[in-house]
mmCIF file of C-alpha atoms in Angstrom:
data_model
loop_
_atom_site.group_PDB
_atom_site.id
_atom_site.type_symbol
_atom_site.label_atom_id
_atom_site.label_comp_id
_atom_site.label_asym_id
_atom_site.label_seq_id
_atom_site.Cartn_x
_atom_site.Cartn_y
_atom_site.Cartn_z
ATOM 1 C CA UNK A 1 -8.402 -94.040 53.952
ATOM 2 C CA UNK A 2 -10.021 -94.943 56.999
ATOM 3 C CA UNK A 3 -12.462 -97.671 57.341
ATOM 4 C CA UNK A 4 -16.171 -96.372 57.615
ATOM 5 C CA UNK A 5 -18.067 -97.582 60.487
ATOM 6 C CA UNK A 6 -21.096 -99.867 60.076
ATOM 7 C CA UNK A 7 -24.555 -98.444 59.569
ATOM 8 C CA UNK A 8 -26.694 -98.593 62.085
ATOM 9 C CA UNK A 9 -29.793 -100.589 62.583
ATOM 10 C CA UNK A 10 -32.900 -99.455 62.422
ATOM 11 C CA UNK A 11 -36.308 -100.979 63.370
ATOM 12 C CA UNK A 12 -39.118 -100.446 61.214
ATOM 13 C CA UNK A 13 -41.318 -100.506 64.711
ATOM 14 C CA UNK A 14 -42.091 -97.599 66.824
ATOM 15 C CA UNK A 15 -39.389 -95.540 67.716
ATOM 16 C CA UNK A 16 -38.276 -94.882 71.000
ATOM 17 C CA UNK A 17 -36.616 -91.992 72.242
ATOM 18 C CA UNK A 18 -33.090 -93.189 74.277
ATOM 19 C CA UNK A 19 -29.808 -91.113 74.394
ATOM 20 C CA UNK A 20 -27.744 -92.988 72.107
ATOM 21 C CA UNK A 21 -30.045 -92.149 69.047
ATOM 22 C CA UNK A 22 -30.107 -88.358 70.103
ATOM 23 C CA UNK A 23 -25.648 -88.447 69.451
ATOM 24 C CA UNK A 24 -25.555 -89.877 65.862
ATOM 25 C CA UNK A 25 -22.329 -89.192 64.367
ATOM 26 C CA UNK A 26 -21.909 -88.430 60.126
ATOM 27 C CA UNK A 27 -22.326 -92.144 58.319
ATOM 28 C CA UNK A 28 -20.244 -92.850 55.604
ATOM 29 C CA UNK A 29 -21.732 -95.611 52.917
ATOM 30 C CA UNK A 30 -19.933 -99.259 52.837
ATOM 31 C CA UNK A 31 -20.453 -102.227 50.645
ATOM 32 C CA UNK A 32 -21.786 -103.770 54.105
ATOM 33 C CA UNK A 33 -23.993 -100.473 54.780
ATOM 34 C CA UNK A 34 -25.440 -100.407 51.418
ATOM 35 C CA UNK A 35 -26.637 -103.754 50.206
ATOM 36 C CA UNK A 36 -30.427 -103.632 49.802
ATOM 37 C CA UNK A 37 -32.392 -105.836 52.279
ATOM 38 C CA UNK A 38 -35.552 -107.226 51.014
ATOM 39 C CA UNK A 39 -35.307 -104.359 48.074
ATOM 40 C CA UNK A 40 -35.566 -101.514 50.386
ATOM 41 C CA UNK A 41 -32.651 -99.509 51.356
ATOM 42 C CA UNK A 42 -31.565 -98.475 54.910
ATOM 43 C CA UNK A 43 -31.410 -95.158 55.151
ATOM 44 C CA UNK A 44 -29.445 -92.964 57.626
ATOM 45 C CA UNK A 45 -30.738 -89.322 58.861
ATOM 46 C CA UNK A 46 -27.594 -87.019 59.040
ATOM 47 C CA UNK A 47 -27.575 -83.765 61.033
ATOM 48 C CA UNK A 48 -29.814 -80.819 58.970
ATOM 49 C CA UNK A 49 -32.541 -83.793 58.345
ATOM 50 C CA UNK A 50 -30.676 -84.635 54.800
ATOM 51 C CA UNK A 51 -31.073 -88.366 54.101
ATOM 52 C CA UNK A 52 -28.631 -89.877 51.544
ATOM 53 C CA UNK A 53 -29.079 -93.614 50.136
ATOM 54 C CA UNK A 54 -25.897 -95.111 48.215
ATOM 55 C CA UNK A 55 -27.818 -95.523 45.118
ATOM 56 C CA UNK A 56 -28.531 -91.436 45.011
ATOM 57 C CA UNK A 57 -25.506 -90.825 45.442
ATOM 58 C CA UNK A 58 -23.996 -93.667 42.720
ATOM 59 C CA UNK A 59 -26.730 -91.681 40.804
ATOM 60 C CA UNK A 60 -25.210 -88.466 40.884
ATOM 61 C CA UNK A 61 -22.219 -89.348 39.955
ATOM 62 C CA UNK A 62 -22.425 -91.084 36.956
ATOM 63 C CA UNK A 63 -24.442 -88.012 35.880
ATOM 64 C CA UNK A 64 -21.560 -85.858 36.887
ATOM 65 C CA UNK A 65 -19.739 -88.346 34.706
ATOM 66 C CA UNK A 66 -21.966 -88.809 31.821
ATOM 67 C CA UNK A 67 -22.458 -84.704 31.535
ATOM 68 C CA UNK A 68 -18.521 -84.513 31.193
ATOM 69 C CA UNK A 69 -17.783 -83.032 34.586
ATOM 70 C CA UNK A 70 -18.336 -81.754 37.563
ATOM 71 C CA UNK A 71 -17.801 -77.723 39.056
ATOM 72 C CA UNK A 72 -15.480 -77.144 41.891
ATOM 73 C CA UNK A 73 -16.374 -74.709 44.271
ATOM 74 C CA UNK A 74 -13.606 -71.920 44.487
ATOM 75 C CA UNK A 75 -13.983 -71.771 48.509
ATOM 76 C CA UNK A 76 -10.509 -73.425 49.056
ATOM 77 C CA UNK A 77 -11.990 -76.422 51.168
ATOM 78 C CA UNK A 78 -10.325 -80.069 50.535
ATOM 79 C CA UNK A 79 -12.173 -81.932 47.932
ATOM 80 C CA UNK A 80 -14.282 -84.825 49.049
ATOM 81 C CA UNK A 81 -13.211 -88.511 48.494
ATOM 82 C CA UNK A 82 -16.227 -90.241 47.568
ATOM 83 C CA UNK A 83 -15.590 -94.223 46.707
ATOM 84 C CA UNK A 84 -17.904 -96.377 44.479
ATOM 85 C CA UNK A 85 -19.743 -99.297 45.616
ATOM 86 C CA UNK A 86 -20.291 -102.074 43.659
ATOM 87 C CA UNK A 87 -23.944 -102.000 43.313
ATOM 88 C CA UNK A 88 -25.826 -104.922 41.917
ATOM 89 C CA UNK A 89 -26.744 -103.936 38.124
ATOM 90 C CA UNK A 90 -24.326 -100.885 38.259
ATOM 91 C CA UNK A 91 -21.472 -102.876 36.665
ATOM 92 C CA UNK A 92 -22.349 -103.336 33.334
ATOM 93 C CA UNK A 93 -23.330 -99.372 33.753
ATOM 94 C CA UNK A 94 -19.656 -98.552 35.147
ATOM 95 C CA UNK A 95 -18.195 -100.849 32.091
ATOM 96 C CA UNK A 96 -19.679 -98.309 29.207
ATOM 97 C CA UNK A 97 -18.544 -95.431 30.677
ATOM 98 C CA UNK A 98 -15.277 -93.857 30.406
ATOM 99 C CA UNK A 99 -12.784 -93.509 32.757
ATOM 100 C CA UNK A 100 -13.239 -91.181 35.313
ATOM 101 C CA UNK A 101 -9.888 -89.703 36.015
ATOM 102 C CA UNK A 102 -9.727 -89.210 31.853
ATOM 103 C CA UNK A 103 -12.965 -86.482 32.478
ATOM 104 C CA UNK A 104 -11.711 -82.902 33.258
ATOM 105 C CA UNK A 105 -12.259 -81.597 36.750
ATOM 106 C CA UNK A 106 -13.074 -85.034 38.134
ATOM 107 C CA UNK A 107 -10.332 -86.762 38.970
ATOM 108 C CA UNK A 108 -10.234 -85.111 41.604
ATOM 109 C CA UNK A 109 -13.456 -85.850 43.427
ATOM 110 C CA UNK A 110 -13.318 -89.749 42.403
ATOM 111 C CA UNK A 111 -10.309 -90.908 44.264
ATOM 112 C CA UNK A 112 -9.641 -94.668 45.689
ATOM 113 C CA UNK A 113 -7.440 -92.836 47.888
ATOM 114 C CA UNK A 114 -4.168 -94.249 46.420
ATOM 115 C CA UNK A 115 -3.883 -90.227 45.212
ATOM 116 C CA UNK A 116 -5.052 -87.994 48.086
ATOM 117 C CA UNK A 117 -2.863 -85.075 49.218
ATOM 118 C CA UNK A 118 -0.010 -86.548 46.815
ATOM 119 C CA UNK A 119 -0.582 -82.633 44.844
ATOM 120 C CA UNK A 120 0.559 -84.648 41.487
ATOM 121 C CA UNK A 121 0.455 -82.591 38.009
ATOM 122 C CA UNK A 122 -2.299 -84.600 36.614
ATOM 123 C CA UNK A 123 -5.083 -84.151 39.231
ATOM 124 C CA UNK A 124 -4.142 -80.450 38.962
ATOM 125 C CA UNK A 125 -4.339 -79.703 34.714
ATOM 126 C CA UNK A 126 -7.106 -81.901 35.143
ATOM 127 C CA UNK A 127 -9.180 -79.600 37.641
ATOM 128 C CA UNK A 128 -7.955 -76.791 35.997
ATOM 129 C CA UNK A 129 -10.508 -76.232 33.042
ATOM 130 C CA UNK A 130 -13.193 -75.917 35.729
ATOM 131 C CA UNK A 131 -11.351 -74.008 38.695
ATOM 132 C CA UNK A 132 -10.485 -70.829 35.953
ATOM 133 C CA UNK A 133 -14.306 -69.905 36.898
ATOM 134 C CA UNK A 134 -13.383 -67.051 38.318
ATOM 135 C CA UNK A 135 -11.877 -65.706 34.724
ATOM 136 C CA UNK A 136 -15.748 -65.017 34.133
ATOM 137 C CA UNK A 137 -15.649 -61.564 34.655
ATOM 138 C CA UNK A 138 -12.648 -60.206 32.888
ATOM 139 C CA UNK A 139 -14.346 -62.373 29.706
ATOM 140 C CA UNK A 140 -17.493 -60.833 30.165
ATOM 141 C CA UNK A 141 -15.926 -57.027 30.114
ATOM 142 C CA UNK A 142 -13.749 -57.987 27.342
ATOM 143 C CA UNK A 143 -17.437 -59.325 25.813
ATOM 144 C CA UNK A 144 -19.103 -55.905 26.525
ATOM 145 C CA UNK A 145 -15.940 -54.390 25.237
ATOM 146 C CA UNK A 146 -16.011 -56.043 22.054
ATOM 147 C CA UNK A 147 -19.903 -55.774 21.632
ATOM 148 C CA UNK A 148 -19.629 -52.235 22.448
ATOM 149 C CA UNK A 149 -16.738 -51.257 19.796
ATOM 150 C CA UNK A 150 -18.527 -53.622 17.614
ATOM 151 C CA UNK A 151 -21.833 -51.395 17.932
ATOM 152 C CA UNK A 152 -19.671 -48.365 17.333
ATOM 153 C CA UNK A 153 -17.824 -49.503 14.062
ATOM 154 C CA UNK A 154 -21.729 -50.690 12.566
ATOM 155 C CA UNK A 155 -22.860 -46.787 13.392
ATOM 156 C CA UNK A 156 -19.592 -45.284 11.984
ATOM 157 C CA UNK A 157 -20.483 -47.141 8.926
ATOM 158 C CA UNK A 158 -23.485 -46.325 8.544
ATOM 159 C CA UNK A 159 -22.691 -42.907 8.968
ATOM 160 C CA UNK A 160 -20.289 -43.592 6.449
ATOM 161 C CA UNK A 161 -22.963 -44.979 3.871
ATOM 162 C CA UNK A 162 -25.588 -42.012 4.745
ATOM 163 C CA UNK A 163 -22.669 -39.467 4.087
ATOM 164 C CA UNK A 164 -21.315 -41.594 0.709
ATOM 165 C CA UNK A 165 -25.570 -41.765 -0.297
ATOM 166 C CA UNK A 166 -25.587 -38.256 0.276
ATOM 167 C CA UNK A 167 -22.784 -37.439 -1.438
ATOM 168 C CA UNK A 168 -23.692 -39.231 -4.584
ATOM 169 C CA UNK A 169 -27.120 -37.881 -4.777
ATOM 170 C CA UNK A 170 -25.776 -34.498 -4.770
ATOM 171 C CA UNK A 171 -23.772 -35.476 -7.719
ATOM 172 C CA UNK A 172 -26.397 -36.848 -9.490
ATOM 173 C CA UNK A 173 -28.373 -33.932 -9.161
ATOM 174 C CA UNK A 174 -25.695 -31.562 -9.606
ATOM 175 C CA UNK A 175 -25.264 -33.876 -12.989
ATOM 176 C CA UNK A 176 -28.600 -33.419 -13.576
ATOM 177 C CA UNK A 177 -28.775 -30.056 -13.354
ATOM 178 C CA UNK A 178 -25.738 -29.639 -15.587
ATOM 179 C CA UNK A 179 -27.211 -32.041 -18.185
ATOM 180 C CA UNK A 180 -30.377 -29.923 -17.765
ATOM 181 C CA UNK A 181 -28.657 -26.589 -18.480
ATOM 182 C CA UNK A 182 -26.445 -27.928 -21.503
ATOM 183 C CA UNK A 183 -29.844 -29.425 -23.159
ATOM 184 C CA UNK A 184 -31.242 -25.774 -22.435
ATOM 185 C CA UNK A 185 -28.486 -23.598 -24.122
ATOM 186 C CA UNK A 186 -28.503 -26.385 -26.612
ATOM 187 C CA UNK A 187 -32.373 -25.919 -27.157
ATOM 188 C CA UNK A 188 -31.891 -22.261 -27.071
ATOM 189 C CA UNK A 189 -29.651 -22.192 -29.401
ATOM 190 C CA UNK A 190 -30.875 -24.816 -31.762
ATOM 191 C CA UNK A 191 -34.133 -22.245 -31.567
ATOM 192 C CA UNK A 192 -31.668 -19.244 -32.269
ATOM 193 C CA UNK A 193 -30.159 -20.970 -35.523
ATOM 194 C CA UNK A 194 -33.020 -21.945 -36.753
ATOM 195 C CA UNK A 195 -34.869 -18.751 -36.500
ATOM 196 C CA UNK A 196 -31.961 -17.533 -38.208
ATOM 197 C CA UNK A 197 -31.865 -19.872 -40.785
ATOM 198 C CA UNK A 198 -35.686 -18.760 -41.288
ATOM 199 C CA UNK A 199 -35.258 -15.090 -41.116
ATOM 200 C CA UNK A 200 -32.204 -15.508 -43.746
ATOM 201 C CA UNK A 201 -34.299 -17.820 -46.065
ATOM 202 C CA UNK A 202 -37.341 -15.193 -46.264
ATOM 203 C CA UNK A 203 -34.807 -12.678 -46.623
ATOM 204 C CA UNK A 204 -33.610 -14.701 -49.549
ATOM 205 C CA UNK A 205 -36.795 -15.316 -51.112
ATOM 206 C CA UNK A 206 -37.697 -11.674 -51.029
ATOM 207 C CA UNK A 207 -34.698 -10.968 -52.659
ATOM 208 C CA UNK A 208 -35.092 -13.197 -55.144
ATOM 209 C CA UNK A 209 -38.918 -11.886 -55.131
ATOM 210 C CA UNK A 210 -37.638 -8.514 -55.988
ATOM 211 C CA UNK A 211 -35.242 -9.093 -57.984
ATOM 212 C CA UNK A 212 -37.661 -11.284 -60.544
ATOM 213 C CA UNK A 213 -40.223 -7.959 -59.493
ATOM 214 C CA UNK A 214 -37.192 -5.738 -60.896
ATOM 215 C CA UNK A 215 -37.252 -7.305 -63.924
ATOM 216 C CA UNK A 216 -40.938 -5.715 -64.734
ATOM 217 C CA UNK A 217 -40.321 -2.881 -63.379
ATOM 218 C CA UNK A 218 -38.113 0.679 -64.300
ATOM 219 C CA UNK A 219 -37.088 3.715 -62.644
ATOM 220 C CA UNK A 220 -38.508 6.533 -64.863
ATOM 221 C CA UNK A 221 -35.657 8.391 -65.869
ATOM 222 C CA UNK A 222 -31.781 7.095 -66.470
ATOM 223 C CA UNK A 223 -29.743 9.717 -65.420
ATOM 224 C CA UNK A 224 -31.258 11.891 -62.778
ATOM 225 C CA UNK A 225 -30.336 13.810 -59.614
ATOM 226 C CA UNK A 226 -33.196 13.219 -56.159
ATOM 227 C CA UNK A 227 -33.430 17.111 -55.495
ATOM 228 C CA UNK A 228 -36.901 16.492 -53.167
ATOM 229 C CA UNK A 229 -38.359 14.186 -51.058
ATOM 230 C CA UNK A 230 -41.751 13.329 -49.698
ATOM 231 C CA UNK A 231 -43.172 15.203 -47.247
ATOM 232 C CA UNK A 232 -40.204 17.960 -47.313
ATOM 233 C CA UNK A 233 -41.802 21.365 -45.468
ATOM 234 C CA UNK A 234 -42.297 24.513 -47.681
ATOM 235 C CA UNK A 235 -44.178 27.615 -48.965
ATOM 236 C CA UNK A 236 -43.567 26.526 -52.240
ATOM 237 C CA UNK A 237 -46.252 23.573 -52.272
ATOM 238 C CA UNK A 238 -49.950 24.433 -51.469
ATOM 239 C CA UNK A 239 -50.312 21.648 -49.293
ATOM 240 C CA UNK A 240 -47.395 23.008 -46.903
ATOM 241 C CA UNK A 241 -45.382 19.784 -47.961
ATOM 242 C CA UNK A 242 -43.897 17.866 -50.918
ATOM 243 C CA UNK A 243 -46.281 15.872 -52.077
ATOM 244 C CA UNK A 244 -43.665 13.520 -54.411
ATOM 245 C CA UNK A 245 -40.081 12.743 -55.007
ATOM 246 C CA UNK A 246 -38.105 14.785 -58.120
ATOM 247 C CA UNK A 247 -35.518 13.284 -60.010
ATOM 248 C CA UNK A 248 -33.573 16.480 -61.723
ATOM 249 C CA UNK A 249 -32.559 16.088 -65.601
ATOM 250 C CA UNK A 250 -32.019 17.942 -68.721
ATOM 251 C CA UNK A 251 -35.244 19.013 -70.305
ATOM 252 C CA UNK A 252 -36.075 16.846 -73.015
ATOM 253 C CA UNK A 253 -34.493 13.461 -71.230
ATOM 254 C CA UNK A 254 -36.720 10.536 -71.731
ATOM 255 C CA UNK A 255 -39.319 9.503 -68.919
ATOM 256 C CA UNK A 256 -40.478 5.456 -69.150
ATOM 257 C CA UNK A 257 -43.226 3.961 -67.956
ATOM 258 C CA UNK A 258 -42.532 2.150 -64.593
ATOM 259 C CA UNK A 259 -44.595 -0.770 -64.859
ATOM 260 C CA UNK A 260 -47.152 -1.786 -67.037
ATOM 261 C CA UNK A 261 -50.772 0.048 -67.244
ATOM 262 C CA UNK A 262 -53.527 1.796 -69.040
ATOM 263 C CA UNK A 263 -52.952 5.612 -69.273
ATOM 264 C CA UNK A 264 -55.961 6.922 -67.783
ATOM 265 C CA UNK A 265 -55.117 10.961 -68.113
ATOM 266 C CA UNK A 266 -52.340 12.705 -69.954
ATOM 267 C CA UNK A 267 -52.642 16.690 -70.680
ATOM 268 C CA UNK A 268 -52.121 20.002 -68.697
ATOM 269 C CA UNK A 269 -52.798 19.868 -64.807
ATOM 270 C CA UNK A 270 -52.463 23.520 -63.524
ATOM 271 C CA UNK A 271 -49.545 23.792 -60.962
ATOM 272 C CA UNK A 272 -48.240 20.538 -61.961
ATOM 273 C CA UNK A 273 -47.701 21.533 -65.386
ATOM 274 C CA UNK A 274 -48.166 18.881 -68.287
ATOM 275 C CA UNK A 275 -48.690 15.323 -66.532
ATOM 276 C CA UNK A 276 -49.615 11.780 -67.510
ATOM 277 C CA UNK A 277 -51.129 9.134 -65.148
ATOM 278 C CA UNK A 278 -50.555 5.723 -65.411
ATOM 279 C CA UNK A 279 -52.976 3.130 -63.677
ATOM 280 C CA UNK A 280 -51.618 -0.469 -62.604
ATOM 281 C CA UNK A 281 -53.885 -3.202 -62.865
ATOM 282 C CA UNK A 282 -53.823 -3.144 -58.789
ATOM 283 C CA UNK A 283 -55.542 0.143 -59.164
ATOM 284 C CA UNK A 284 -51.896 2.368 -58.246
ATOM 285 C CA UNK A 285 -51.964 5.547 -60.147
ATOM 286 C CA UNK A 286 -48.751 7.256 -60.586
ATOM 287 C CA UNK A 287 -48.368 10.587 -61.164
ATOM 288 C CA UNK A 288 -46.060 11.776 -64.342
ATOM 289 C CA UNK A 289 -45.758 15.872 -63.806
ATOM 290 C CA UNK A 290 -43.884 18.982 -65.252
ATOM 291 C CA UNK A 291 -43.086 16.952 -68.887
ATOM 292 C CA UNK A 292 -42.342 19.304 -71.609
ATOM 293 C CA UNK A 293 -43.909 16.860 -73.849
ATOM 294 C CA UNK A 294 -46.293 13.807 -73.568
ATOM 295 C CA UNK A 295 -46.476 10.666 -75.817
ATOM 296 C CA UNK A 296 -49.331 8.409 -75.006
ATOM 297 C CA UNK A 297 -53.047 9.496 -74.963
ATOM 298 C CA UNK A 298 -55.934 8.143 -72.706
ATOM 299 C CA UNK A 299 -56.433 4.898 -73.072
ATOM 300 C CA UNK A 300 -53.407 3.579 -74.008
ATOM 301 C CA UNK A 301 -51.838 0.530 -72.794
ATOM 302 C CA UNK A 302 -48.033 0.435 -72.280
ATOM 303 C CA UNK A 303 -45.618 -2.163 -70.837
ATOM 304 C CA UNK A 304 -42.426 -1.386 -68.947
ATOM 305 C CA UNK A 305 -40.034 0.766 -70.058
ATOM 306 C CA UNK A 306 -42.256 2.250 -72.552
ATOM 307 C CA UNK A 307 -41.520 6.113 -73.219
ATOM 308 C CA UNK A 308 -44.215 8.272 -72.222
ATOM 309 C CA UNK A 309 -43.070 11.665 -71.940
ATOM 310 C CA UNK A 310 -39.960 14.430 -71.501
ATOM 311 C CA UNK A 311 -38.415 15.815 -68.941
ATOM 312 C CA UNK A 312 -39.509 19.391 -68.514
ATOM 313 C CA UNK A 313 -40.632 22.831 -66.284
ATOM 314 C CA UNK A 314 -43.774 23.501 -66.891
ATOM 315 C CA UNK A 315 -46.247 24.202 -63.846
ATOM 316 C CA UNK A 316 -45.149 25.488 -60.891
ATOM 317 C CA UNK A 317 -41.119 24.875 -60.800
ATOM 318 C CA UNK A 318 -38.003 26.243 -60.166
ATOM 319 C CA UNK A 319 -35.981 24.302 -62.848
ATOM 320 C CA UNK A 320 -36.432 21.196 -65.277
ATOM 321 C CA UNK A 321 -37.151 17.417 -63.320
ATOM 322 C CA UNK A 322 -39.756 15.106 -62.912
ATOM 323 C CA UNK A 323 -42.147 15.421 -60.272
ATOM 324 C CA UNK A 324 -43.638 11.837 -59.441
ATOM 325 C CA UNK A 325 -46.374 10.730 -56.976
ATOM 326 C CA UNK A 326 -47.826 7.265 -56.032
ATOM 327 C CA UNK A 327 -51.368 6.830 -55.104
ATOM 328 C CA UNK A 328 -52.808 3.537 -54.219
ATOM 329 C CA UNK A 329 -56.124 2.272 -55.126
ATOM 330 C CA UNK A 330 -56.366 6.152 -56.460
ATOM 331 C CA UNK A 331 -56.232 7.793 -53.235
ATOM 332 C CA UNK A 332 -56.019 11.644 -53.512
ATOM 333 C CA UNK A 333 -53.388 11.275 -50.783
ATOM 334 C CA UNK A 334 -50.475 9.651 -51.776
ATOM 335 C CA UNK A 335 -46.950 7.420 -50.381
ATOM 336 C CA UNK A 336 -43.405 7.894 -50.382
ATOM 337 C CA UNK A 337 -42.810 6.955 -53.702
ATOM 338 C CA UNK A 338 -39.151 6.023 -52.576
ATOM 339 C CA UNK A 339 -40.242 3.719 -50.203
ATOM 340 C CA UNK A 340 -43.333 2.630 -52.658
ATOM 341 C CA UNK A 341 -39.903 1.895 -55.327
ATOM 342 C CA UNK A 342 -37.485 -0.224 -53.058
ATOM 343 C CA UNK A 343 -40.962 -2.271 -52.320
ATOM 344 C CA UNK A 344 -40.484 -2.887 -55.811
ATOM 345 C CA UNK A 345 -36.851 -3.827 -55.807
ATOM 346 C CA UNK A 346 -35.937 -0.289 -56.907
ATOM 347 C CA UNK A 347 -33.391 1.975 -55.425
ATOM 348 C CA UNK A 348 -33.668 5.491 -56.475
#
């Protein structure tokens, strides 16, 4: 390394302007250059007005070194050999710190000149961390890159989550509507048996209605044939229709009473030949007709099954049977007396 040149002196008078001061050449700092007269520094101007002192630049690098490095411009230039004074104060400084050649990427510019333009291995790996610089932008696209096909994996599953919400929402409803048909049928159904199970019951308890109603009641003849029915259209009844229902038997075959009653009229009635009437204590009268004989009188009270008369043609007949007629509450018009007889848990 070559020796650097003494600093020149400066007066702190006024300057004057001579042709030596007008060619200054580039001052390197010494030991000799640097040490502080009467605590001021002498300070030399360099070309482009820059003015460096050895304790800025003694400064700077311990900064350099205390911050763990220092960047190396990638402008292939030769790196610049700076060497360290030994300022007063600065050793106990210079003892803390570590070494400088053990710092990456500053070997290099901290030299004692024992090293330069040798090219050795060392100074090399240990520039290297900070000369890769330039690396920068293949990291940052491979950054972007990453970001970018991170971004697109976050939408793709959320896309994936909206689709699997969606998905399972339309199962739950489709469940729900499933569930909500089952409990339907089930309710309809439930509704269906049980209106059966109703219908059946009052079907039941009519039967068993009738059949204790049976018991006090009595078709009026045994052995009969039905040779007329009501309202059966002919010129053979004044009214234009058949007024009652016949049950055909030998003359002289017994007629009973159907139910229980008063007789309220037994004797010859015209067309409808000998006939007894037998009132119900609900006010029905039926009509006995045609007998060849009656056995009660006015008045009488009878009880089912009583005899009251014979089968017979007298009236207005073409052959022996018993004409009989129903008429509730005494109405001159009568029923069916078929239909009046099943209500009663007869068949005839």
């Amino acid at each position: 390394m070559a020796s650097n040149r003494p600093a020149p002196e400066f007066s702190y008078g006024p300057r004057e302007d001579t042709a030596d001061q007008e060619t200054w050449e580039e001052w390197n700092p010494t030991e000799e250059s640097v040490r502080p007269v009467r605590g001021r520094h002498r300070v030399a101007r360099q070309r482009g007005g820059l003015a460096r002192s050895s304790t800025v630049l003694g400064v700077g690098v311990i900064a350099a070194v205390g911050a763990g490095g220092i960047a190396t411009a990638q402008g292939g230039k030769p790196a610049v050999h700076i060497s360290m004074p030994d300022l007063p104060g600065l050793s106990s400084v210079k003892d803390s710190l570590p070494e400088a050649k053990s710092l990456p990427g500053v070997g290099t510019l901290i030299s004692d000149g024992s090293d330069s333009g040798s090219g050795s291995a060392d100074s090399d790996a240990a520039a290297a961390p900070l000369t890769n610089v330039g690396n920068g932008t293949s990291d940052a696209g491979e950054a972007l890159r990453a970001r970018i096909l991170a971004q697109a994996e976050t939408q793709q599953d959320a896309a994936d989550a909206a689709e699997q919400r969606a998905a399972e929402e339309a199962a739950a409803k489709q469940a729900a509507a499933e569930a909500a048909a089952k409990q339907e049928a089930a309710e309809k159904q439930a509704a269906a048996e049980k209106k059966a199970a109703e219908e059946e019951a009052k079907r039941k308890a009519e039967a068993e209605r009738l059949a204790q109603l049976a018991k006090s009641y009595k078709l009026p003849v045994a052995s009969y044939t039905i040779t007329g029915t009501f309202g059966q259209p002919g010129s053979m009844w004044s009214s234009g229709y058949h007024t009652g229902l016949d049950f055909a038997a030998s003359t002289g075959t017994p007629i009973y009473a159907i139910h229980s009653g008063t007789v309220t009229e037994a004797g010859w009635a015209g067309s409808y030949g000998y006939r007894t009437v037998l009132t119900l204590d609900d006010g029905t009268e039926l009509w006995f007709c045609h007998q060849s004989s009656i056995s009660v009188s006015v008045g009488q009270k009878v009880t089912t099954g009583d005899v009251i008369g014979r089968v017979g043609a007298t009236g207005n007949v073409t052959g022996p049977h018993l004409h009989l007629e129903v008429h509730p509450g005494g109405d001159a018009t009568g029923v069916d007396p078929a239909v009046w007889l099943r209500g009663k848990g007869l068949t005839p």
